C-alpha atoms as a printed R data frame, in Angstrom:
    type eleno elety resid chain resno       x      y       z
1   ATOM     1    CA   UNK     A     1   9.326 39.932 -18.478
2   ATOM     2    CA   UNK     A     2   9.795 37.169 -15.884
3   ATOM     3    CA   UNK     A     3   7.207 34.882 -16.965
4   ATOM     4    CA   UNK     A     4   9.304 32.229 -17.131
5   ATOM     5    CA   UNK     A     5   9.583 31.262 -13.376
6   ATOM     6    CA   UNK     A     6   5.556 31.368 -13.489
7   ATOM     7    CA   UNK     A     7   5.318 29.280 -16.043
8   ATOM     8    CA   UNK     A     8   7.823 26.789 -14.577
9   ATOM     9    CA   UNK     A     9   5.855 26.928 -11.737
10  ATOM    10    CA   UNK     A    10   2.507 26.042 -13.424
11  ATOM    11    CA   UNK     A    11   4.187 23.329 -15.450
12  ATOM    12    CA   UNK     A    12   5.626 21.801 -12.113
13  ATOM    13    CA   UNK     A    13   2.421 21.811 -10.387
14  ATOM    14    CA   UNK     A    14   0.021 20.660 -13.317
15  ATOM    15    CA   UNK     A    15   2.354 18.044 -13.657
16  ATOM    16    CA   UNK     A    16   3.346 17.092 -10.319
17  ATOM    17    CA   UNK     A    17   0.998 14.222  -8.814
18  ATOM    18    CA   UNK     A    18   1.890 14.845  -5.700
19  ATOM    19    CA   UNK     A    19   0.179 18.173  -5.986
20  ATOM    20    CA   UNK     A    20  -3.269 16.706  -7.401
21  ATOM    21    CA   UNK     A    21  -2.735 14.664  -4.514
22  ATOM    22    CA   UNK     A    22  -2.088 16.935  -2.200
23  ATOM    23    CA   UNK     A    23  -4.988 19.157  -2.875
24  ATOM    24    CA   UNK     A    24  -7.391 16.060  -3.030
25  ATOM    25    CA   UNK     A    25  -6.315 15.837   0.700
26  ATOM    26    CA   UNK     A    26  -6.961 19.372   1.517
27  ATOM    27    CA   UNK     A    27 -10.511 19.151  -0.499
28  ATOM    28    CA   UNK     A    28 -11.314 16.326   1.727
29  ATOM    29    CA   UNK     A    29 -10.425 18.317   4.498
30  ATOM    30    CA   UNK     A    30 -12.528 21.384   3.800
31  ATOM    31    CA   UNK     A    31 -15.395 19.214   2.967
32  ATOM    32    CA   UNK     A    32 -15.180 17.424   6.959
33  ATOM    33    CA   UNK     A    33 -14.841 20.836   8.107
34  ATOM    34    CA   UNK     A    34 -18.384 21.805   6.064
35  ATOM    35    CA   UNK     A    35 -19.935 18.447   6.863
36  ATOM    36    CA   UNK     A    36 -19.279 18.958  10.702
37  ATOM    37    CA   UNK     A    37 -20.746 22.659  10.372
38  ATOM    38    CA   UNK     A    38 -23.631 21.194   8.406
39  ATOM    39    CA   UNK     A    39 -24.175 18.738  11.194
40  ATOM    40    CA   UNK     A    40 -23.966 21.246  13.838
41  ATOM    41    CA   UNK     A    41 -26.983 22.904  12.260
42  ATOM    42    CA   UNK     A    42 -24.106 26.176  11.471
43  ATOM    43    CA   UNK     A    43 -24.533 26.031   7.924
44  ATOM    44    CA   UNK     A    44 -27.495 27.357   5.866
45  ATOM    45    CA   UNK     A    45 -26.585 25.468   3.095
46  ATOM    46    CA   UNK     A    46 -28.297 22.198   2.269
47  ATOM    47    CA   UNK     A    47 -24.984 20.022   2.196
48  ATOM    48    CA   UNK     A    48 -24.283 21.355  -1.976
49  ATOM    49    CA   UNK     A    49 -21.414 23.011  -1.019
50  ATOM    50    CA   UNK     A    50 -19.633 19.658   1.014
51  ATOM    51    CA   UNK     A    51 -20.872 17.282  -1.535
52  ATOM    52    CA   UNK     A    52 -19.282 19.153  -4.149
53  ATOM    53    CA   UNK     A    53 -15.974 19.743  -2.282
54  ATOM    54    CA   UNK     A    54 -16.278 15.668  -1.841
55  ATOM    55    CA   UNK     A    55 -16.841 15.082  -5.634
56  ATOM    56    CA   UNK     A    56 -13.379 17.595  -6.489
57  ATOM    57    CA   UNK     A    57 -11.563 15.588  -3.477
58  ATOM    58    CA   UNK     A    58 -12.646 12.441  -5.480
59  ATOM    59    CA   UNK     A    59 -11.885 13.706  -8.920
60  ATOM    60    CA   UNK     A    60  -8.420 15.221  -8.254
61  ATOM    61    CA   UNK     A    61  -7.533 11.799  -6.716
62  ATOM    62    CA   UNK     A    62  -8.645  9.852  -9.421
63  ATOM    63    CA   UNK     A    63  -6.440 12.491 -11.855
64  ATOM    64    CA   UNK     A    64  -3.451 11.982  -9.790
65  ATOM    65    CA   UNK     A    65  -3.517  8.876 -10.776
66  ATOM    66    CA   UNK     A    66  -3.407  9.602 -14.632
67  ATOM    67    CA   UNK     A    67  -0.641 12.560 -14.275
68  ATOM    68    CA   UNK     A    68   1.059  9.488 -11.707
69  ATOM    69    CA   UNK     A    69   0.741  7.395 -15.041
70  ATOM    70    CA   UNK     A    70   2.785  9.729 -16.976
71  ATOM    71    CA   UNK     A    71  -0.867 10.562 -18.852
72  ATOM    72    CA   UNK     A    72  -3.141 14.016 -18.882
73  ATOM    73    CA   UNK     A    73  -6.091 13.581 -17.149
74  ATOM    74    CA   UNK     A    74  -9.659 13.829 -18.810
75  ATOM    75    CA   UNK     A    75 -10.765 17.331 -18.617
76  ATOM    76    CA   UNK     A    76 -13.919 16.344 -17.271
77  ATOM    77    CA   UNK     A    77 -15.897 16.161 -14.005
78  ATOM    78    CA   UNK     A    78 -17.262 12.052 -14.469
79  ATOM    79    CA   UNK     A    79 -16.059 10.495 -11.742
80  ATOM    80    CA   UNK     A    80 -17.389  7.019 -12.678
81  ATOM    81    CA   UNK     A    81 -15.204  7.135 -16.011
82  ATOM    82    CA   UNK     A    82 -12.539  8.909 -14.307
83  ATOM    83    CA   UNK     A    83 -11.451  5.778 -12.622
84  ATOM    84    CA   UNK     A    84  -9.602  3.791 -15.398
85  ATOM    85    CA   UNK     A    85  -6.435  4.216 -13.839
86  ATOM    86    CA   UNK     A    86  -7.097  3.217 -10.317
87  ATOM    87    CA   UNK     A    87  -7.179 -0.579 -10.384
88  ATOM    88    CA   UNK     A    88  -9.878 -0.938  -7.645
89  ATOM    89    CA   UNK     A    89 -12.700 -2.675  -8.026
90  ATOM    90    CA   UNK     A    90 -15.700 -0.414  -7.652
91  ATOM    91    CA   UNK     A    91 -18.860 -1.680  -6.880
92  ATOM    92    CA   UNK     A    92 -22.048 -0.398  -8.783
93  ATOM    93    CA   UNK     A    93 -22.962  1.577  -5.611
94  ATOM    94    CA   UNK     A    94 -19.921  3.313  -5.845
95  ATOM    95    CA   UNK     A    95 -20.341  4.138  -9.151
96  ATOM    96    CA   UNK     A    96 -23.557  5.407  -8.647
97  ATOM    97    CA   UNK     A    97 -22.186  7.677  -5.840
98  ATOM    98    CA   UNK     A    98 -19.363  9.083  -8.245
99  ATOM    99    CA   UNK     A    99 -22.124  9.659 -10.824
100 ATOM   100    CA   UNK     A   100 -24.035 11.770  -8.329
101 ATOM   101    CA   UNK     A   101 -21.126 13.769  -6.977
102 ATOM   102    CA   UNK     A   102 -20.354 14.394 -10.322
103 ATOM   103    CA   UNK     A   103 -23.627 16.682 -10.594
104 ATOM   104    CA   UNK     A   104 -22.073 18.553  -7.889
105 ATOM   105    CA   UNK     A   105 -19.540 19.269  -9.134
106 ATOM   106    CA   UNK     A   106 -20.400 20.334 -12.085
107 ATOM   107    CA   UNK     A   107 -23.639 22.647 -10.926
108 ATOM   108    CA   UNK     A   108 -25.280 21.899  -8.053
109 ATOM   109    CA   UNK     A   109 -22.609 23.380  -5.604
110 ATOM   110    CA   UNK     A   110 -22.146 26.065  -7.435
111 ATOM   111    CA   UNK     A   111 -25.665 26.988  -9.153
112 ATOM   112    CA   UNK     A   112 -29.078 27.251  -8.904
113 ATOM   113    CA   UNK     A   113 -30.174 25.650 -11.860
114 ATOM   114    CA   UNK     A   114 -28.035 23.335 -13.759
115 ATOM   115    CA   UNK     A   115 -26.122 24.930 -16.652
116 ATOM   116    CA   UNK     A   116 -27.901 25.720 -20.272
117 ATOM   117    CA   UNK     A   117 -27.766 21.977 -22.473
118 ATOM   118    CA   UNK     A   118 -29.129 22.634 -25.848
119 ATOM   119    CA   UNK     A   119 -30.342 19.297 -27.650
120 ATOM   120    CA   UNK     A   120 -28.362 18.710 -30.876
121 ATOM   121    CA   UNK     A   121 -31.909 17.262 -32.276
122 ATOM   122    CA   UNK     A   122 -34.430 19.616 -31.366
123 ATOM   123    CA   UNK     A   123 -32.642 22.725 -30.525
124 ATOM   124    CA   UNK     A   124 -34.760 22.658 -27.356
125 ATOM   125    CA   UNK     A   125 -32.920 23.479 -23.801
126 ATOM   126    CA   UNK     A   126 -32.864 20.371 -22.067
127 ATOM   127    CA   UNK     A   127 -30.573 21.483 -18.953
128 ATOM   128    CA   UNK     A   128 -33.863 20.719 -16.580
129 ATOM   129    CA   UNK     A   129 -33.246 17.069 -17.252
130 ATOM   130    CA   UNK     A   130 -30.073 17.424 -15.093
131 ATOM   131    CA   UNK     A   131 -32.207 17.765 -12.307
132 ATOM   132    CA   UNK     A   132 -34.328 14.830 -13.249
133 ATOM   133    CA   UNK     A   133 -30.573 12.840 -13.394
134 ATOM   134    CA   UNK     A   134 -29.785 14.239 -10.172
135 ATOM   135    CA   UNK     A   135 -32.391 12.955  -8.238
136 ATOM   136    CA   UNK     A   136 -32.425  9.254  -9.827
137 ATOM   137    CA   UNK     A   137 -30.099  7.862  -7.817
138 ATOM   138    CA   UNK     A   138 -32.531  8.106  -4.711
139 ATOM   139    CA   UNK     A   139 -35.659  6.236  -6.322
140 ATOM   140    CA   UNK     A   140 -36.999  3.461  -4.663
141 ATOM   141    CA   UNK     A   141 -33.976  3.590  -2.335
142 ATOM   142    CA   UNK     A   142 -33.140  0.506  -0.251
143 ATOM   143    CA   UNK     A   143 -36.097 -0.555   2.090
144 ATOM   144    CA   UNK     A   144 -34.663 -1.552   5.423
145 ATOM   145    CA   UNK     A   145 -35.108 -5.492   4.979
146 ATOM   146    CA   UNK     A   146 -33.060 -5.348   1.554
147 ATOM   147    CA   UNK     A   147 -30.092 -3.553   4.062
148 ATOM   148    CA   UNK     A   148 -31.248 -6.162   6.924
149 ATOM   149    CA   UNK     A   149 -30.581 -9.026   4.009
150 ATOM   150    CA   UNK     A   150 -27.576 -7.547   2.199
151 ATOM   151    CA   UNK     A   151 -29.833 -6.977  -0.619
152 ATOM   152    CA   UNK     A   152 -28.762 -4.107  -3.082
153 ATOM   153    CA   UNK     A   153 -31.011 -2.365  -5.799
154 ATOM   154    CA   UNK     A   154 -27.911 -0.227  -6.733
155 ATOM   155    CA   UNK     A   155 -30.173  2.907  -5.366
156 ATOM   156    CA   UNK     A   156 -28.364  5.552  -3.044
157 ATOM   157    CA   UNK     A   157 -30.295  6.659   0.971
158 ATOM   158    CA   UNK     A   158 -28.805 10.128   1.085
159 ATOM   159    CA   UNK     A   159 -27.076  8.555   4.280
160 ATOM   160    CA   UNK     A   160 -24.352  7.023   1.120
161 ATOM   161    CA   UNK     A   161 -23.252 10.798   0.780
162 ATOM   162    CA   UNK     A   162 -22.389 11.611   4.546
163 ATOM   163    CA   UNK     A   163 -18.563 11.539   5.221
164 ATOM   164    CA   UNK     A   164 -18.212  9.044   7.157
165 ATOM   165    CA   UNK     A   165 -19.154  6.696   3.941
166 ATOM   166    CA   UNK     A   166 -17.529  8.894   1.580
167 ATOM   167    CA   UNK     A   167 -14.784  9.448   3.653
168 ATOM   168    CA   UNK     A   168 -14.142  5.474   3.486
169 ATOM   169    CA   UNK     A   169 -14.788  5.571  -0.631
170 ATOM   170    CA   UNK     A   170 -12.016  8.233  -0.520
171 ATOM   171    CA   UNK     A   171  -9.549  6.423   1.682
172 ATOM   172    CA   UNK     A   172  -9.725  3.462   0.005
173 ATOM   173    CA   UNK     A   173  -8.639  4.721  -3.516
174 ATOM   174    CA   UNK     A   174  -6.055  6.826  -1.947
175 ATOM   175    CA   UNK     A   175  -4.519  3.590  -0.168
176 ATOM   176    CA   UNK     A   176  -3.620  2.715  -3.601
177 ATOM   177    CA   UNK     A   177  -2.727  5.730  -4.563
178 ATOM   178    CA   UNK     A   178  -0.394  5.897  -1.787
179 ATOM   179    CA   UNK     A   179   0.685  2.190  -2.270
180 ATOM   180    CA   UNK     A   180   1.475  2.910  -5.991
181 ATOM   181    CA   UNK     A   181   2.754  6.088  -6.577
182 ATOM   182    CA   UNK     A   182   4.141  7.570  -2.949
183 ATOM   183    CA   UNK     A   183   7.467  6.313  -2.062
184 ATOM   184    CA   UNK     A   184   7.601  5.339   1.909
């Protein structure tokens, strides 16, 4: 019957940047609030839950700045290709780090096991492999003369995902968010 105003609604949030935005700043927020719990020793969890909340923090601020653009965002959950629009210059490390909180998002903060991937080839399950994927990033992580030297194999030290470092990755893409696309 009166639809209408709910759709208007939807249509002026999903294409509002300002709300992407906004709830990339109250993602971040929740994910602090899970980190400091975590940190505490109050949380059972493992960290899944605040890395994930991270990653959608991440992604919903990289999408603002596509629906900012006038464009739809990509209705995926890579974070390293989702930043086309944002015109800073990421380093490899940070695109590693996207990558990983990427696999949070999509199952490891929500699942137990990563979700069902059936090779095209071999019509063989290959969804384990996500799991292989996920824990890449942390080979042969930097030994403490490479960080002593500024040396960088590209690896992450699960020290990369706390929130003080992601915290900084997140601020400094929404300073240009802010600069761009948020009238002061």
């Amino acid at each position: 019957m009166n639809d209408w105003i709910y759709k208007k609604q939807f249509d002026t949030m999903n294409e509002s940047a300002d709300y992407w935005h906004s709830k990339s700043c109250h993602l971040n927020h929740s994910s602090k609030i899970l980190w400091n719990a975590w940190e505490d020793g109050d949380l059972i969890d493992n960290g899944d839950t605040y890395l994930m909340l991270m990653g959608l923090a991440l992604e919903l601020l990289l999408k603002a700045f596509y629906i900012a653009n006038g464009k739809n965002p990509p209705k995926h959950h890579d974070l390293d290709n989702l930043t086309g629009e944002c015109s800073h210059a990421f380093t490899n490390k940070d695109n590693i780090i996207l990558k990983n909180l990427s696999g949070y998002i999509v199952w490891l903060g929500r699942y137990p096991t990563p979700l069902d991937k059936v090779d095209r080839n071999t019509q063989k399950n290959t969804a384990f492999l996500s799991i292989k994927e996920q824990q890449k990033p942390f080979h042969n992580t930097l030994s403490f003369s490479d960080q002593l030297s500024g040396k960088s194999n590209s690896k992450l030290s699960r020290s990369d995902l706390n929130y003080d470092n992601l915290l900084k990755l997140w601020q400094t893409i929404n300073t240009e968010y802010i600069s761009k696309h948020i009238k002061t």
